[in-house]
Amino acid sequence: MAPLQAETGIIWLERAESTNHELRSRIDGLDNLSVIAAHEQTAGRGQGDHSWFSSPGANLTFSMLMRFGEGWPVTLGSSDAEFVTRICTLAIHDYLLDRGIESRIKWPNDIWVGERKICGILIENSSMGGQLSWSIAGIGLNVNETSWPAELPNPVSMRELSGKTYDLEKELESLAGRLRSRYEETSCPEGRSRMEKEFGELVFRLPSKP
């Protein structure tokens, strides 16, 4: 089995338009499970046409590269790309639980605490011949934010929930470790079965609008 390369360093940038775009532009030179993070993201995207709000230096905005297929620990068919969502959402749930924060997964890619959104995920996939080749998981986690634009309906940060101020670089190291563990878990049928069960217990959908 190919190494997980779990000790791969995290690349921190002072500023980036989008960490997904930055990672994609460097993808050929990056190891599996590499992470690019930015202290300031000027054009971060959410789902659809939405932008992602984050004050400079207050939160985690980063992207992780996951490789799949021959020569890598995990092989996924294109139809199984939803496991990338499970890797990310379950890893973030694990990480928050470590810090005493109970969370749940709002379908498809958001993490909520109670009725408030703490994290958004934007996943880009590339497939070839019916097999997933790589995924870029862009993650925005509200960590130290305390001031929100009025138009955001229900945001919350870790600091608001706990009263603590967090070291972003240390927090990213911990969260990246959780993501790598969930990626590894996806390499075997037993792991995937466990993840499906956990995801099913944590996920919810908002009621359809009439």
Tab-separated table of N, CA and C in Angstrom, residues 80-190:
chain	number	residue	atom	x	y	z
A	80	ASP	N	-18.797	6.825	-6.422
A	80	ASP	CA	-18.574	6.800	-4.972
A	80	ASP	C	-17.926	8.078	-4.466
A	81	ALA	N	-17.985	9.129	-5.277
A	81	ALA	CA	-17.330	10.381	-4.888
A	81	ALA	C	-17.912	10.974	-3.614
A	82	GLU	N	-19.142	10.550	-3.237
A	82	GLU	CA	-19.747	11.053	-2.002
A	82	GLU	C	-18.917	10.681	-0.773
A	83	PHE	N	-18.022	9.696	-0.905
A	83	PHE	CA	-17.174	9.351	0.232
A	83	PHE	C	-16.194	10.477	0.562
A	84	VAL	N	-15.887	11.325	-0.401
A	84	VAL	CA	-15.038	12.473	-0.100
A	84	VAL	C	-15.771	13.411	0.859
A	85	THR	N	-17.071	13.588	0.627
A	85	THR	CA	-17.877	14.375	1.554
A	85	THR	C	-17.864	13.750	2.944
A	86	ARG	N	-17.958	12.434	3.006
A	86	ARG	CA	-17.958	11.764	4.307
A	86	ARG	C	-16.612	11.917	5.006
A	87	ILE	N	-15.532	11.785	4.252
A	87	ILE	CA	-14.207	11.997	4.846
A	87	ILE	C	-14.151	13.359	5.522
A	88	CYS	N	-14.560	14.387	4.789
A	88	CYS	CA	-14.428	15.760	5.288
A	88	CYS	C	-15.368	16.047	6.444
A	89	THR	N	-16.642	15.722	6.262
A	89	THR	CA	-17.617	16.083	7.296
A	89	THR	C	-17.388	15.313	8.589
A	90	LEU	N	-17.066	14.033	8.485
A	90	LEU	CA	-16.824	13.254	9.690
A	90	LEU	C	-15.539	13.687	10.386
A	91	ALA	N	-14.517	14.043	9.616
A	91	ALA	CA	-13.270	14.514	10.221
A	91	ALA	C	-13.487	15.813	10.988
A	92	ILE	N	-14.273	16.714	10.419
A	92	ILE	CA	-14.544	17.990	11.102
A	92	ILE	C	-15.381	17.743	12.351
A	93	HIS	N	-16.348	16.838	12.257
A	93	HIS	CA	-17.130	16.473	13.440
A	93	HIS	C	-16.211	15.920	14.528
A	94	ASP	N	-15.279	15.023	14.159
A	94	ASP	CA	-14.320	14.466	15.122
A	94	ASP	C	-13.514	15.572	15.794
A	95	TYR	N	-13.001	16.465	14.965
A	95	TYR	CA	-12.144	17.549	15.462
A	95	TYR	C	-12.906	18.452	16.437
A	96	LEU	N	-14.121	18.826	16.072
A	96	LEU	CA	-14.910	19.688	16.956
A	96	LEU	C	-15.266	18.973	18.258
A	97	LEU	N	-15.575	17.693	18.170
A	97	LEU	CA	-15.913	16.933	19.371
A	97	LEU	C	-14.718	16.881	20.326
A	98	ASP	N	-13.503	16.791	19.767
A	98	ASP	CA	-12.296	16.836	20.598
A	98	ASP	C	-12.240	18.106	21.442
A	99	ARG	N	-12.879	19.164	20.947
A	99	ARG	CA	-12.864	20.462	21.627
A	99	ARG	C	-14.171	20.732	22.371
A	100	GLY	N	-14.931	19.685	22.584
A	100	GLY	CA	-16.145	19.802	23.365
A	100	GLY	C	-17.318	20.424	22.631
A	101	ILE	N	-17.254	20.447	21.297
A	101	ILE	CA	-18.311	21.062	20.494
A	101	ILE	C	-19.069	19.972	19.741
A	102	GLU	N	-20.329	19.801	20.055
A	102	GLU	CA	-21.179	18.819	19.376
A	102	GLU	C	-21.702	19.430	18.078
A	103	SER	N	-21.531	18.724	16.988
A	103	SER	CA	-21.961	19.250	15.697
A	103	SER	C	-22.744	18.197	14.931
A	104	ARG	N	-23.378	18.635	13.853
A	104	ARG	CA	-24.082	17.732	12.956
A	104	ARG	C	-23.863	18.199	11.530
A	105	ILE	N	-24.213	17.353	10.588
A	105	ILE	CA	-23.912	17.593	9.177
A	105	ILE	C	-25.194	17.999	8.461
A	106	LYS	N	-25.201	19.196	7.892
A	106	LYS	CA	-26.336	19.605	7.058
A	106	LYS	C	-26.028	19.242	5.610
A	107	TRP	N	-26.890	18.443	5.028
A	107	TRP	CA	-26.684	18.002	3.649
A	107	TRP	C	-26.578	19.196	2.708
A	108	PRO	N	-25.581	19.208	1.775
A	108	PRO	CA	-24.612	18.135	1.594
A	108	PRO	C	-23.260	18.374	2.285
A	109	ASN	N	-22.865	19.654	2.479
A	109	ASN	CA	-21.470	19.906	2.853
A	109	ASN	C	-21.283	20.959	3.935
A	110	ASP	N	-22.233	21.139	4.813
A	110	ASP	CA	-22.080	22.135	5.874
A	110	ASP	C	-22.047	21.452	7.237
A	111	ILE	N	-21.392	22.085	8.180
A	111	ILE	CA	-21.384	21.618	9.565
A	111	ILE	C	-22.084	22.663	10.418
A	112	TRP	N	-23.065	22.214	11.171
A	112	TRP	CA	-23.839	23.099	12.037
A	112	TRP	C	-23.645	22.703	13.495
A	113	VAL	N	-23.709	23.708	14.359
A	113	VAL	CA	-23.789	23.493	15.807
A	113	VAL	C	-25.138	24.058	16.233
A	114	GLY	N	-26.021	23.194	16.686
A	114	GLY	CA	-27.391	23.639	16.925
A	114	GLY	C	-28.016	24.094	15.622
A	115	GLU	N	-28.485	25.335	15.601
A	115	GLU	CA	-29.110	25.886	14.396
A	115	GLU	C	-28.197	26.889	13.695
A	116	ARG	N	-26.886	26.792	13.960
A	116	ARG	CA	-25.961	27.781	13.408
A	116	ARG	C	-24.824	27.089	12.645
A	117	LYS	N	-24.394	27.739	11.575
A	117	LYS	CA	-23.384	27.155	10.679
A	117	LYS	C	-21.983	27.548	11.131
A	118	ILE	N	-21.135	26.530	11.312
A	118	ILE	CA	-19.764	26.778	11.745
A	118	ILE	C	-18.738	26.475	10.653
A	119	CYS	N	-19.130	25.705	9.637
A	119	CYS	CA	-18.152	25.274	8.635
A	119	CYS	C	-18.839	24.985	7.307
A	120	GLY	N	-18.156	25.344	6.220
A	120	GLY	CA	-18.603	25.017	4.879
A	120	GLY	C	-17.504	24.300	4.119
A	121	ILE	N	-17.888	23.447	3.193
A	121	ILE	CA	-16.936	22.634	2.438
A	121	ILE	C	-17.286	22.727	0.956
A	122	LEU	N	-16.266	22.920	0.134
A	122	LEU	CA	-16.454	22.949	-1.324
A	122	LEU	C	-15.502	21.926	-1.926
A	123	ILE	N	-16.045	20.909	-2.573
A	123	ILE	CA	-15.246	19.795	-3.090
A	123	ILE	C	-15.222	19.826	-4.608
A	124	GLU	N	-14.029	19.684	-5.171
A	124	GLU	CA	-13.838	19.564	-6.617
A	124	GLU	C	-13.235	18.199	-6.896
A	125	ASN	N	-13.844	17.458	-7.840
A	125	ASN	CA	-13.391	16.108	-8.177
A	125	ASN	C	-12.926	16.024	-9.623
A	126	SER	N	-11.972	15.132	-9.853
A	126	SER	CA	-11.536	14.826	-11.217
A	126	SER	C	-11.569	13.312	-11.400
A	127	SER	N	-12.194	12.853	-12.495
A	127	SER	CA	-12.330	11.419	-12.754
A	127	SER	C	-11.773	11.066	-14.120
A	128	MET	N	-11.408	9.792	-14.256
A	128	MET	CA	-10.951	9.285	-15.549
A	128	MET	C	-11.332	7.811	-15.636
A	129	GLY	N	-11.957	7.426	-16.728
A	129	GLY	CA	-12.313	6.034	-16.922
A	129	GLY	C	-13.210	5.471	-15.851
A	130	GLY	N	-14.109	6.300	-15.317
A	130	GLY	CA	-15.035	5.826	-14.296
A	130	GLY	C	-14.445	5.748	-12.903
A	131	GLN	N	-13.205	6.209	-12.741
A	131	GLN	CA	-12.539	6.174	-11.449
A	131	GLN	C	-12.182	7.592	-11.012
A	132	LEU	N	-12.331	7.844	-9.730
A	132	LEU	CA	-11.931	9.131	-9.178
A	132	LEU	C	-10.409	9.225	-9.179
A	133	SER	N	-9.880	10.322	-9.706
A	133	SER	CA	-8.426	10.523	-9.763
A	133	SER	C	-7.928	11.346	-8.580
A	134	TRP	N	-8.599	12.465	-8.341
A	134	TRP	CA	-8.239	13.306	-7.189
A	134	TRP	C	-9.434	14.158	-6.781
A	135	SER	N	-9.357	14.618	-5.565
A	135	SER	CA	-10.333	15.576	-5.050
A	135	SER	C	-9.595	16.689	-4.343
A	136	ILE	N	-10.119	17.885	-4.460
A	136	ILE	CA	-9.640	19.023	-3.684
A	136	ILE	C	-10.786	19.421	-2.758
A	137	ALA	N	-10.530	19.332	-1.466
A	137	ALA	CA	-11.544	19.686	-0.469
A	137	ALA	C	-11.196	21.037	0.125
A	138	GLY	N	-11.978	22.046	-0.219
A	138	GLY	CA	-11.798	23.372	0.345
A	138	GLY	C	-12.673	23.526	1.583
A	139	ILE	N	-12.069	23.934	2.685
A	139	ILE	CA	-12.781	23.989	3.961
A	139	ILE	C	-12.638	25.372	4.575
A	140	GLY	N	-13.764	25.933	4.974
A	140	GLY	CA	-13.773	27.181	5.727
A	140	GLY	C	-14.393	26.918	7.086
A	141	LEU	N	-13.587	27.042	8.138
A	141	LEU	CA	-14.053	26.779	9.504
A	141	LEU	C	-13.980	28.064	10.317
A	142	ASN	N	-15.105	28.452	10.899
A	142	ASN	CA	-15.155	29.660	11.726
A	142	ASN	C	-14.505	29.366	13.075
A	143	VAL	N	-13.362	29.971	13.313
A	143	VAL	CA	-12.588	29.666	14.521
A	143	VAL	C	-12.641	30.816	15.523
A	144	ASN	N	-12.032	31.951	15.159
A	144	ASN	CA	-11.939	33.077	16.087
A	144	ASN	C	-12.821	34.263	15.701
A	145	GLU	N	-13.681	34.083	14.719
A	145	GLU	CA	-14.530	35.178	14.232
A	145	GLU	C	-15.525	35.615	15.310
A	146	THR	N	-15.704	36.932	15.436
A	146	THR	CA	-16.705	37.454	16.376
A	146	THR	C	-17.573	38.543	15.753
A	147	SER	N	-17.277	38.934	14.518
A	147	SER	CA	-18.035	40.003	13.865
A	147	SER	C	-18.504	39.518	12.508
A	148	TRP	N	-19.813	39.539	12.286
A	148	TRP	CA	-20.382	38.946	11.082
A	148	TRP	C	-21.150	39.981	10.260
A	149	PRO	N	-21.120	39.853	8.942
A	149	PRO	CA	-21.979	40.694	8.102
A	149	PRO	C	-23.450	40.442	8.423
A	150	ALA	N	-24.243	41.476	8.357
A	150	ALA	CA	-25.661	41.364	8.730
A	150	ALA	C	-26.415	40.387	7.833
A	151	GLU	N	-25.946	40.205	6.589
A	151	GLU	CA	-26.708	39.365	5.663
A	151	GLU	C	-26.519	37.866	5.908
A	152	LEU	N	-25.538	37.489	6.738
A	152	LEU	CA	-25.353	36.065	7.023
A	152	LEU	C	-26.418	35.625	8.031
A	153	PRO	N	-27.188	34.584	7.715
A	153	PRO	CA	-28.349	34.260	8.549
A	153	PRO	C	-28.041	33.602	9.888
A	154	ASN	N	-27.017	32.734	9.944
A	154	ASN	CA	-26.880	31.939	11.172
A	154	ASN	C	-25.441	31.487	11.466
A	155	PRO	N	-24.438	32.366	11.351
A	155	PRO	CA	-23.067	31.913	11.565
A	155	PRO	C	-22.722	31.782	13.045
A	156	VAL	N	-21.704	30.971	13.315
A	156	VAL	CA	-21.157	30.868	14.668
A	156	VAL	C	-19.703	30.415	14.551
A	157	SER	N	-18.903	30.763	15.531
A	157	SER	CA	-17.491	30.373	15.533
A	157	SER	C	-17.166	29.576	16.785
A	158	MET	N	-16.042	28.887	16.744
A	158	MET	CA	-15.575	28.145	17.907
A	158	MET	C	-15.360	29.082	19.099
A	159	ARG	N	-14.825	30.257	18.844
A	159	ARG	CA	-14.586	31.210	19.933
A	159	ARG	C	-15.892	31.643	20.589
A	160	GLU	N	-16.909	31.884	19.791
A	160	GLU	CA	-18.198	32.277	20.351
A	160	GLU	C	-18.802	31.161	21.205
A	161	LEU	N	-18.555	29.920	20.823
A	161	LEU	CA	-19.110	28.792	21.553
A	161	LEU	C	-18.346	28.478	22.833
A	162	SER	N	-17.023	28.645	22.796
A	162	SER	CA	-16.194	28.210	23.924
A	162	SER	C	-15.628	29.341	24.763
A	163	GLY	N	-15.590	30.558	24.191
A	163	GLY	CA	-14.952	31.671	24.871
A	163	GLY	C	-13.444	31.657	24.774
A	164	LYS	N	-12.879	30.704	24.003
A	164	LYS	CA	-11.431	30.582	23.864
A	164	LYS	C	-10.957	31.188	22.550
A	165	THR	N	-9.698	31.654	22.539
A	165	THR	CA	-9.045	32.080	21.305
A	165	THR	C	-8.062	30.991	20.905
A	166	TYR	N	-8.089	30.605	19.639
A	166	TYR	CA	-7.336	29.443	19.167
A	166	TYR	C	-6.147	29.851	18.298
A	167	ASP	N	-5.073	29.072	18.386
A	167	ASP	CA	-3.900	29.212	17.525
A	167	ASP	C	-4.215	28.504	16.207
A	168	LEU	N	-4.356	29.263	15.132
A	168	LEU	CA	-4.820	28.686	13.870
A	168	LEU	C	-3.887	27.620	13.323
A	169	GLU	N	-2.590	27.842	13.413
A	169	GLU	CA	-1.654	26.879	12.837
A	169	GLU	C	-1.697	25.552	13.601
A	170	LYS	N	-1.795	25.610	14.912
A	170	LYS	CA	-1.903	24.380	15.693
A	170	LYS	C	-3.234	23.683	15.429
A	171	GLU	N	-4.292	24.464	15.302
A	171	GLU	CA	-5.600	23.872	15.048
A	171	GLU	C	-5.637	23.194	13.686
A	172	LEU	N	-4.995	23.783	12.703
A	172	LEU	CA	-4.983	23.167	11.374
A	172	LEU	C	-4.195	21.860	11.388
A	173	GLU	N	-3.105	21.801	12.122
A	173	GLU	CA	-2.359	20.548	12.215
A	173	GLU	C	-3.242	19.430	12.768
A	174	SER	N	-4.025	19.764	13.784
A	174	SER	CA	-4.908	18.768	14.383
A	174	SER	C	-6.019	18.356	13.420
A	175	LEU	N	-6.638	19.326	12.771
A	175	LEU	CA	-7.724	19.020	11.843
A	175	LEU	C	-7.216	18.239	10.633
A	176	ALA	N	-6.040	18.601	10.125
A	176	ALA	CA	-5.465	17.854	8.995
A	176	ALA	C	-5.219	16.399	9.385
A	177	GLY	N	-4.800	16.163	10.631
A	177	GLY	CA	-4.616	14.796	11.100
A	177	GLY	C	-5.918	14.015	11.106
A	178	ARG	N	-7.000	14.663	11.493
A	178	ARG	CA	-8.308	14.013	11.467
A	178	ARG	C	-8.734	13.683	10.042
A	179	LEU	N	-8.489	14.590	9.111
A	179	LEU	CA	-8.821	14.335	7.710
A	179	LEU	C	-8.025	13.155	7.165
A	180	ARG	N	-6.748	13.081	7.496
A	180	ARG	CA	-5.920	11.977	7.021
A	180	ARG	C	-6.395	10.651	7.594
A	181	SER	N	-6.823	10.654	8.854
A	181	SER	CA	-7.328	9.418	9.470
A	181	SER	C	-8.592	8.934	8.772
A	182	ARG	N	-9.493	9.853	8.451
A	182	ARG	CA	-10.733	9.460	7.778
A	182	ARG	C	-10.461	9.012	6.336
A	183	TYR	N	-9.485	9.626	5.687
A	183	TYR	CA	-9.077	9.176	4.350
A	183	TYR	C	-8.583	7.730	4.432
A	184	GLU	N	-7.733	7.453	5.410
A	184	GLU	CA	-7.208	6.100	5.576
A	184	GLU	C	-8.336	5.100	5.839
A	185	GLU	N	-9.324	5.507	6.630
A	185	GLU	CA	-10.433	4.628	6.949
A	185	GLU	C	-11.203	4.216	5.702
A	186	THR	N	-11.192	5.058	4.691
A	186	THR	CA	-11.929	4.799	3.454
A	186	THR	C	-11.254	3.738	2.597
A	187	SER	N	-10.063	3.296	2.970
A	187	SER	CA	-9.314	2.352	2.144
A	187	SER	C	-9.829	0.920	2.241
A	188	CYS	N	-10.719	0.624	3.207
A	188	CYS	CA	-11.205	-0.751	3.342
A	188	CYS	C	-12.728	-0.763	3.448
A	189	PRO	N	-13.367	-1.861	3.031
A	189	PRO	CA	-14.836	-1.936	3.078
A	189	PRO	C	-15.394	-1.739	4.482
A	190	GLU	N	-14.713	-2.275	5.491
A	190	GLU	CA	-15.193	-2.132	6.860
A	190	GLU	C	-15.206	-0.668	7.281
